[in-house]
C-alpha cells in the first residue's frame, strides 16, 4: 500500500492479510485438529464427545444447511437448519462446516468431531490445500481458526449416502 497512490481499500487489505495468514497456517501442522477417513461401521465415541454431521442441499440461487449434533451414545442432542443465499454446492458445503463449528462453540462443546461428505474440505483442514476451490480459501481459514476454540476437534469424511442416512 505504500507504493500505491490513492485511497486505501481497507476491506481488500484485510482480505489479503487473511489470505496470507491462511497460507502460513497451511504450512504449519495444527496438532489438535485432525482428520479421519470414512468408516463403514459405527464406533462409540469417547464420553463427552459431540459428533456434528453437516450437509448442504443446493437449489438454483440458494441452499439449505443442516447440522445434527449427537452425543457419545449416538443420541441426537441438537439439530439446526437454515437457508443460505449461496447457490454454489462447493461453497455451501464449506459454509455448513463453518456454521457447525460456530454452533458448537456457542453450545460450549469442548470435544467435537465434524463429519461431512466433502472430502476435499476434510483433507484441506489437515493442511492439504492442493484440491481446495480457490473461492473457499478464506472459509477454510475460518474453519481452522474456529477449530482452535475446542480442546479436541477432528474432521471426518463420510460418503454422501452415509450422511443422508444419519440426517434422516
XYZ file of C-alpha atoms in Angstrom, residues 56-144:
89
model
C -25.961 -28.717 2.339
C -28.764 -29.014 -0.226
C -28.390 -26.573 -3.097
C -31.036 -25.094 -5.351
C -30.752 -22.600 -8.218
C -29.951 -19.482 -6.156
C -29.968 -20.678 -2.551
C -29.151 -23.568 -0.298
C -30.287 -25.190 2.909
C -27.703 -26.038 5.550
C -28.194 -28.636 8.272
C -26.206 -29.673 11.327
C -27.058 -32.526 13.654
C -25.230 -32.976 16.984
C -25.054 -36.434 18.565
C -23.530 -37.406 21.884
C -21.155 -40.301 22.547
C -24.125 -42.696 22.712
C -25.392 -41.645 19.276
C -28.426 -39.778 20.650
C -29.364 -36.507 18.950
C -28.750 -33.629 21.351
C -29.344 -30.703 18.962
C -30.304 -30.129 15.337
C -30.198 -26.934 13.317
C -31.193 -25.906 9.795
C -31.059 -22.613 7.952
C -31.345 -21.152 4.482
C -28.415 -19.523 2.762
C -28.170 -17.356 -0.333
C -25.231 -19.448 -1.557
C -26.095 -21.250 -4.793
C -22.744 -22.981 -5.354
C -22.597 -26.515 -3.859
C -18.874 -26.264 -3.178
C -19.212 -23.087 -1.161
C -22.414 -24.242 0.582
C -20.656 -27.344 1.968
C -17.866 -25.164 3.356
C -20.409 -22.821 4.969
C -22.161 -25.820 6.572
C -18.905 -26.942 8.195
C -18.086 -23.415 9.387
C -21.617 -22.992 10.747
C -21.383 -26.325 12.586
C -18.255 -25.182 14.417
C -19.825 -21.805 15.227
C -22.851 -23.581 16.705
C -20.634 -25.967 18.683
C -18.683 -23.023 20.064
C -21.941 -21.293 21.084
C -23.070 -24.519 22.806
C -19.735 -24.692 24.685
C -18.893 -28.147 23.345
C -15.224 -28.908 24.032
C -14.645 -32.193 22.150
C -16.112 -32.370 18.641
C -15.932 -34.481 15.521
C -17.209 -32.790 12.362
C -18.469 -35.156 9.668
C -19.060 -34.055 6.085
C -19.391 -35.663 2.670
C -16.993 -33.071 1.251
C -13.725 -34.990 1.097
C -11.666 -32.099 -0.304
C -12.553 -29.864 2.667
C -11.853 -32.556 5.216
C -8.441 -33.019 3.609
C -7.913 -29.252 3.486
C -8.347 -28.968 7.242
C -5.345 -31.263 7.669
C -3.228 -28.849 5.629
C -3.623 -30.288 2.112
C -4.875 -27.247 0.184
C -3.938 -28.501 -3.292
C -7.515 -29.514 -4.189
C -9.347 -26.668 -2.461
C -11.599 -24.478 -4.583
C -9.936 -21.055 -4.546
C -13.134 -19.214 -3.579
C -13.326 -21.003 -0.223
C -9.751 -20.413 0.991
C -10.917 -17.813 3.495
C -13.729 -20.125 4.643
C -11.152 -22.864 5.245
C -9.075 -20.403 7.251
C -12.195 -19.520 9.299
C -12.883 -23.213 9.972
C -9.311 -23.873 11.090
